[in-house]
Short mmCIF file of C-alpha atoms in Angstrom, two decimals:
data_model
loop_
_atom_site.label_atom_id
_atom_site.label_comp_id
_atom_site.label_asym_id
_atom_site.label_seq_id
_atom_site.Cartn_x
_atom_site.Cartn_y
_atom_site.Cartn_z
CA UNK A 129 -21.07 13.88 8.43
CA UNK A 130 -21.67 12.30 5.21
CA UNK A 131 -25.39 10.31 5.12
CA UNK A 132 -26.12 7.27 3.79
CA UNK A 133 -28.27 8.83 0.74
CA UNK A 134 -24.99 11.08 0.04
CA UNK A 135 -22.97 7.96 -0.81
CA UNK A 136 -25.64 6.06 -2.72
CA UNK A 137 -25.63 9.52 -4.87
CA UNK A 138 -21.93 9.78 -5.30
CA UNK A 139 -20.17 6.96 -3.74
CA UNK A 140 -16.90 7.70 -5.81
CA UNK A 141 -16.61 11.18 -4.41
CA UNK A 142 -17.91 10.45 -0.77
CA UNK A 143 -16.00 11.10 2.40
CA UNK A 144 -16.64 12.18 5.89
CA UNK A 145 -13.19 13.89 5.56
CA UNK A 146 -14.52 15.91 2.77
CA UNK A 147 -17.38 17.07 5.23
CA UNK A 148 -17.64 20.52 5.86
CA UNK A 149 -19.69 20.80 8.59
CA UNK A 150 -18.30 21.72 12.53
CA UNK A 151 -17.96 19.40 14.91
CA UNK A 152 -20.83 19.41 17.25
CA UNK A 153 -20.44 20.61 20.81
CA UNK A 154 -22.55 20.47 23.59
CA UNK A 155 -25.24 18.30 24.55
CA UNK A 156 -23.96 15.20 23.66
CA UNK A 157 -23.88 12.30 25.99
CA UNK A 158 -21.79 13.17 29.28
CA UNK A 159 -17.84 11.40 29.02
CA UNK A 160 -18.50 10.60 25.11
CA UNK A 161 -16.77 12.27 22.52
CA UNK A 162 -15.31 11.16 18.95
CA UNK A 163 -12.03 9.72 20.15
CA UNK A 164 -13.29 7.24 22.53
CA UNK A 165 -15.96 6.40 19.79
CA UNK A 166 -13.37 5.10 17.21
CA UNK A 167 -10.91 3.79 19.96
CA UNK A 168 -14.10 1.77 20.46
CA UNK A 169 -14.32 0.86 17.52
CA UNK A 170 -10.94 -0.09 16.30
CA UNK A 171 -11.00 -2.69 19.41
CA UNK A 172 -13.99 -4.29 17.93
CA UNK A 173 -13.11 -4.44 14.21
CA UNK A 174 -9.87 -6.25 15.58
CA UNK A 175 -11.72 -8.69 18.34
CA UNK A 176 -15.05 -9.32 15.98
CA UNK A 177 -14.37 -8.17 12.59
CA UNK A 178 -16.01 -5.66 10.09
CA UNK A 179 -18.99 -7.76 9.58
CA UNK A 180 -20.24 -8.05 13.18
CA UNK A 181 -19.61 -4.16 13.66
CA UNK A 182 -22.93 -2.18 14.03
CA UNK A 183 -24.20 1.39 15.77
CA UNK A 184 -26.15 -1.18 18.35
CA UNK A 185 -23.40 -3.41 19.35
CA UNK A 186 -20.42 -0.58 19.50
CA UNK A 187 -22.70 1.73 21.92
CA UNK A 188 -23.05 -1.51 24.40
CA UNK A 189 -19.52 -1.55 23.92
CA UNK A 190 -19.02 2.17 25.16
CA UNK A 191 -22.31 1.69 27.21
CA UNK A 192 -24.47 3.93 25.67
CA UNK A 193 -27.62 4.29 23.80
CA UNK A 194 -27.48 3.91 19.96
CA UNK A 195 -29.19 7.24 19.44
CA UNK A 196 -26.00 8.59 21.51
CA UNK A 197 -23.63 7.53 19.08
CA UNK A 198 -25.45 10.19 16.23
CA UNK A 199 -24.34 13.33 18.19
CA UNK A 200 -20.75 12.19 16.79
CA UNK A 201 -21.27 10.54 13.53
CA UNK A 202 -24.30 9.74 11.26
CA UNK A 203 -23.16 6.46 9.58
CA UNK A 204 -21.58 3.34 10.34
CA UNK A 205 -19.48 4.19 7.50
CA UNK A 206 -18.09 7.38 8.93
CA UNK A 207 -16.64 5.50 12.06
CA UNK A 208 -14.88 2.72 9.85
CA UNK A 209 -13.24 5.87 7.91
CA UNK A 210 -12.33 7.30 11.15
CA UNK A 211 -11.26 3.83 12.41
CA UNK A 212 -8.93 3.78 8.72
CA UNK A 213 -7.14 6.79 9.58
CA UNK A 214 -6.65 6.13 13.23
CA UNK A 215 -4.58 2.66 12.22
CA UNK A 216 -2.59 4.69 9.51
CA UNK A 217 -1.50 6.60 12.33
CA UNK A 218 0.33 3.80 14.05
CA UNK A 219 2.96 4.19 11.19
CA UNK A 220 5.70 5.89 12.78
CA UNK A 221 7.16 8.34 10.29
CA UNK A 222 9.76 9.74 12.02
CA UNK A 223 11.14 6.10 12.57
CA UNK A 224 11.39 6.22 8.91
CA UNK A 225 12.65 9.57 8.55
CA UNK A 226 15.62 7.96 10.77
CA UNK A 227 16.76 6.09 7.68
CA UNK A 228 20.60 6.82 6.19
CA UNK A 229 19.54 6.58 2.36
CA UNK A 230 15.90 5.47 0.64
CA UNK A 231 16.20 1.78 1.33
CA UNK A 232 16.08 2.14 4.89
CA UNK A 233 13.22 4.21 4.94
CA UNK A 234 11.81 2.27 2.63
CA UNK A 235 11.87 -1.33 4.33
CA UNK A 236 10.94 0.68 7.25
CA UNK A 237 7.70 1.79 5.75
CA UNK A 238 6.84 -1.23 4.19
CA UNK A 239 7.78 -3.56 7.76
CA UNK A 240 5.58 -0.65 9.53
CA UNK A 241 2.69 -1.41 6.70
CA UNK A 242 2.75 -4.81 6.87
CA UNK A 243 2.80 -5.07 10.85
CA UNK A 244 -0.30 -2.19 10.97
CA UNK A 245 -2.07 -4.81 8.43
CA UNK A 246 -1.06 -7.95 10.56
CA UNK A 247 -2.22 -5.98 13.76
CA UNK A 248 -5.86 -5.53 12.57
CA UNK A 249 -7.27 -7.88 9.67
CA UNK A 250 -10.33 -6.07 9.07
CA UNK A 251 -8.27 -2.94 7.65
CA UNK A 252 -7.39 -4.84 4.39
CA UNK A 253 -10.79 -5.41 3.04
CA UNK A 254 -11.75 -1.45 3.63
CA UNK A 255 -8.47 0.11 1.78
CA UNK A 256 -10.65 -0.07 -1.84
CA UNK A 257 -14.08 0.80 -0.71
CA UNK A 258 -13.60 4.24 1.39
CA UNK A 259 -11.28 7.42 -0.25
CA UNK A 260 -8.64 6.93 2.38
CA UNK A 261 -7.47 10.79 2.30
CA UNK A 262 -7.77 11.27 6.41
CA UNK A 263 -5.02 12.91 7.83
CA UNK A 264 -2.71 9.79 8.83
CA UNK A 265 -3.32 7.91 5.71
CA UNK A 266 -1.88 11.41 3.32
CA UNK A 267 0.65 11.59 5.61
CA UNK A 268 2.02 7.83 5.04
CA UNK A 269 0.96 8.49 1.11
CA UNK A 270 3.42 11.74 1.34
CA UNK A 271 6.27 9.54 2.76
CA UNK A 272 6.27 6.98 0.61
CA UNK A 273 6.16 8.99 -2.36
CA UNK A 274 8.93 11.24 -0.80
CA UNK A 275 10.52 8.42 -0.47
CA UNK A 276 10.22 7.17 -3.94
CA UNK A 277 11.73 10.05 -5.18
CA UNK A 278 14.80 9.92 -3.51
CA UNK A 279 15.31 7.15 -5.47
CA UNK A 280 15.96 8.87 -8.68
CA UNK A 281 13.75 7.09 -11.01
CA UNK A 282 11.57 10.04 -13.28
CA UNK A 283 8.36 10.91 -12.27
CA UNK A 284 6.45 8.93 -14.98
CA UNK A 285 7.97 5.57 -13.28
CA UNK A 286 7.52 6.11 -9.35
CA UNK A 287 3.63 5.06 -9.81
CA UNK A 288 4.96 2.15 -10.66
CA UNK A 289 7.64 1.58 -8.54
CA UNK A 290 4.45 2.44 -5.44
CA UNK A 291 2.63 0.31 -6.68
CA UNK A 292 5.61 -2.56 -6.72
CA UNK A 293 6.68 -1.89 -3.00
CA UNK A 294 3.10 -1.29 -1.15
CA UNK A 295 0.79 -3.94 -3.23
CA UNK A 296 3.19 -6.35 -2.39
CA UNK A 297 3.45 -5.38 1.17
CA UNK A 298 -0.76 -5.07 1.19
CA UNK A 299 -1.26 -8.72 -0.15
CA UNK A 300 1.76 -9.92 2.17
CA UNK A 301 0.11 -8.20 5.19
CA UNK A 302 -3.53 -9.72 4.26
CA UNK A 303 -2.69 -13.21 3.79
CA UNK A 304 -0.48 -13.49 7.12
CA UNK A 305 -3.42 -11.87 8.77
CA UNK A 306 -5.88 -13.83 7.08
CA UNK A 307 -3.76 -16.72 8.58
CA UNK A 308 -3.73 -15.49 11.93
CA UNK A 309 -7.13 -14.86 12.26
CA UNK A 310 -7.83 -18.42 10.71
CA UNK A 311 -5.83 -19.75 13.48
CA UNK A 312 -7.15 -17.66 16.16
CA UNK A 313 -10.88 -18.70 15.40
CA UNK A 314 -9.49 -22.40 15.33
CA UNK A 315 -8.51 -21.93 18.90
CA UNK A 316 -4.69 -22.60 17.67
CA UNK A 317 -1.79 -20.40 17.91
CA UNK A 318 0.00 -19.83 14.61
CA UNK A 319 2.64 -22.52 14.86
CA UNK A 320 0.24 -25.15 15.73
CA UNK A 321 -2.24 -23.99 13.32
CA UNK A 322 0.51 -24.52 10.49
CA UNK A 323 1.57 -27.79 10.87
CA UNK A 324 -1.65 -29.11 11.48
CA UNK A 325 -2.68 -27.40 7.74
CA UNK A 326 0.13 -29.04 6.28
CA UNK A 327 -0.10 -32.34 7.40
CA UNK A 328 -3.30 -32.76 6.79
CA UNK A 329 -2.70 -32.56 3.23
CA UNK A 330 0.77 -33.79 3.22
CA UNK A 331 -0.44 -37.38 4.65
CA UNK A 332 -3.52 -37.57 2.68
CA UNK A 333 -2.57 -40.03 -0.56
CA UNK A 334 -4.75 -38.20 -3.07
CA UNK A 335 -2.27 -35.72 -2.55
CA UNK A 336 0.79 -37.50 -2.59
CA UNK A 337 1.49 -37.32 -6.64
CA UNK A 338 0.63 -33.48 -6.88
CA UNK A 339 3.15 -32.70 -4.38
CA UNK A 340 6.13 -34.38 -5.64
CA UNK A 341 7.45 -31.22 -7.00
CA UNK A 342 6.94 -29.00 -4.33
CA UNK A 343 8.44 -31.55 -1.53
CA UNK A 344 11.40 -30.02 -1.07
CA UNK A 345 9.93 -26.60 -0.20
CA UNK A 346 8.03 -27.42 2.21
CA UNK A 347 10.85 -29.47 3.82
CA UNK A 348 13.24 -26.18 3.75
CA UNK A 349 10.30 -24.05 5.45
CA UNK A 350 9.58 -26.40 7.95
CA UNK A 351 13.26 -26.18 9.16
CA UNK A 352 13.10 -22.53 9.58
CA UNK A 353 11.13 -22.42 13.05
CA UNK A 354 7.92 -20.68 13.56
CA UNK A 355 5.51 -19.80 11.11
CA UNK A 356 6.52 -15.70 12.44
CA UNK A 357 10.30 -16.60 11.24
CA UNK A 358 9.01 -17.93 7.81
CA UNK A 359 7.34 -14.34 7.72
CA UNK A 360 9.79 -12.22 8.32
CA UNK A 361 12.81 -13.90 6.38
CA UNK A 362 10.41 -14.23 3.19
CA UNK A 363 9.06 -10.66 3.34
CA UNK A 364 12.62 -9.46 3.87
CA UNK A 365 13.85 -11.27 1.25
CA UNK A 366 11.15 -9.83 -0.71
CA UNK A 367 11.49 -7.13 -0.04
CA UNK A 368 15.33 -7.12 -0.73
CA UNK A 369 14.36 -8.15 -4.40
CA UNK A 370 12.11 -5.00 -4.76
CA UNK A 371 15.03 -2.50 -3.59
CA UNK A 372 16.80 -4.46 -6.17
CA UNK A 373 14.56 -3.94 -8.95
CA UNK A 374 13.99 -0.51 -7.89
CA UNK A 375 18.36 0.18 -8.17
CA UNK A 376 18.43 -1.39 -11.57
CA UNK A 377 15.48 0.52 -13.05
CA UNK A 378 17.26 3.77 -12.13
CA UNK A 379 20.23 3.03 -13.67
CA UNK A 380 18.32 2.12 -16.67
CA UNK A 381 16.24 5.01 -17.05
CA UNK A 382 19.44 7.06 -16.39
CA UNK A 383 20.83 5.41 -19.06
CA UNK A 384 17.99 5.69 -21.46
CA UNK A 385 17.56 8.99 -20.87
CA UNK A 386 20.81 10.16 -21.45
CA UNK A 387 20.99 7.82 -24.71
CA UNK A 388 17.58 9.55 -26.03
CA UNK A 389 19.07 12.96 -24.79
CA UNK A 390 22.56 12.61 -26.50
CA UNK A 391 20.84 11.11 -30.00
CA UNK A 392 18.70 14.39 -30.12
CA UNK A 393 22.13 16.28 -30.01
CA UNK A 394 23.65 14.49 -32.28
CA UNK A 395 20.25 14.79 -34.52
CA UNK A 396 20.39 18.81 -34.14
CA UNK A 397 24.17 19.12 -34.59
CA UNK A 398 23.95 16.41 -37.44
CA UNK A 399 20.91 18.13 -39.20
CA UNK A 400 23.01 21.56 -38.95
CA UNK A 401 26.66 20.20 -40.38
CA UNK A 402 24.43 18.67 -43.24
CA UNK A 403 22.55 21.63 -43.98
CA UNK A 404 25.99 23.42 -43.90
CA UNK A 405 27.92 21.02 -45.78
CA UNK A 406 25.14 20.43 -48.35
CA UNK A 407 25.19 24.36 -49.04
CA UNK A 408 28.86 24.11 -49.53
CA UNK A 409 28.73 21.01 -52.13
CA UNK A 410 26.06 22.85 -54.26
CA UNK A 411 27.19 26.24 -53.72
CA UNK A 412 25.10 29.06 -55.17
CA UNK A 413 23.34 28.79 -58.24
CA UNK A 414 25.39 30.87 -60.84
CA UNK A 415 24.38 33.81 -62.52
CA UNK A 416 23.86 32.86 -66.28
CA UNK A 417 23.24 34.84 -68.99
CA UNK A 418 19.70 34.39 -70.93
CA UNK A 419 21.65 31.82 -73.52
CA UNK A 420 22.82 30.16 -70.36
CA UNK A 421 26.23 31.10 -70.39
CA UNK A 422 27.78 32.40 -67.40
CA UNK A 423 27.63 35.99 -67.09
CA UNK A 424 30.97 37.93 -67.51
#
């Protein structure tokens, strides 16, 4: 397992997945292994949070010592990792694999992304600060970039277009988990939670000026129902724009590229007619005599 001191040392390049060492066998606390460790503590991080987990309180979860938990892993670190991967694994690829062309599998990734980041609020703040490369989580990074590719757009641009798709789809998820939680610790359900936000600002007069222009927004999403419906018809929508974006972008690129690949041809044809036809208008230097005459 990777130690503390190992990612003070080199926390760019740190990783319990790029641990070498064998699992440990034998010994080891009697009906405890890994698996119910991190099932452990993925039903913590989503009850509690990341900042109340802690070696102490997830062995009284699991009712163990502490000092059993070490058999397994050495850090607190390693089991959020392990927690990481286990929640990528709730992405169902072959549910995507399912999809007729790349925009079905597409919104099916990104709806499976966003409902993985809805179903456990602690996973967003983690995503930048561990390496990410367990087995689940290069799985779902294979599929989506498989899945970029079938769009057609060159290599250089499907960064681009990943980054488009799945940073939208990460802030989307945070922020309507954000909310839930927010709601949850209020003792509210979503719904109730929402309209209490808005009209607290809504009826307060210092507000009353500022919010002339956006009036009529927040009049069309109050009519759409539940704060869930206002969800899933704006992230579809969304996400409808994206696949937009994404079919335009192809067909420029295609076009670009074949109007960069057709002005080279013309440039290599063009360079070789004028060489020829420049040889033909000057013709050979003649063969003159010493008083410049041409010779006989």
């Amino acid at each position: 397992m990777v130690k503390a001191a190992d990612r003070d040392r080199n926390p760019a390049g740190s990783s319990v997945w790029l641990e070498r060492r064998a699992a440990r066998t034998g010994g080891g606390p009697a009906g405890l292994d890994r698996d119910r460790i991190v099932a452990a503590s993925v039903r913590m991080l989503d009850r509690d949070g990341l900042a109340k987990l802690s070696m102490r309180r997830l062995a009284a979860e699991l009712g163990v010592t502490a000092m059993s938990l070490y058999w397994y892993v050495d850090t607190k670190d390693d089991i959020i990792e392990y927690a990481i991967d286990t929640v990528y694994g709730e992405i169902g690829l072959a549910a995507v694999d399912e999809g007729r062309d790349w925009r079905e599998r597409l919104r099916t990734l990104a709806l499976q992304y966003r409902r993985m980041l809805v179903r456990h609020p602690w996973m967003s703040p983690c995503a930048g600060q561990y390496l990410n490369i367990g087995p689940n989580a290069i799985a779902v990074g294979a599929k989506i970039q498989e899945t970029i590719a079938a769009t057609g757009l060159p290599l250089s641009r499907r960064p681009s277009a990943m980054s488009a798709v799945f940073q939208f789809v990460y802030g989307y998820g945070t922020i309507e988990a954000q909310f839930g939680r927010r709601a949850a610790e209020a003792g509210m359900d979503s719904d109730d939670f929402y309209g209490a936000s808005i009209k607290a600002f809504r009826d307060d007069p210092a507000f009353m000026e500022s919010l002339q222009p956006m009036v009529d927004l927040l009049d069309e999403r109050a009519s759409h129902g539940s704060v869930s419906d206002i969800w899933d018809r704006d992230f579809a929508f969304a996400l409808d724009l994206l696949v937009a974006g994404i079919e335009v972008m192809v067909v420029r690129e295609t076009r670009e590229t074949g109007e960069t690949e057709g002005a080279r041809e013309a440039g290599e044809t063009g360079g070789a007619e004028g060489a020829r036809e420049t040889g033909e208008a000057e013709g050979a230097p003649e063969a003159r005599g010493t008083d410049g005459a041409p010779e006989a």
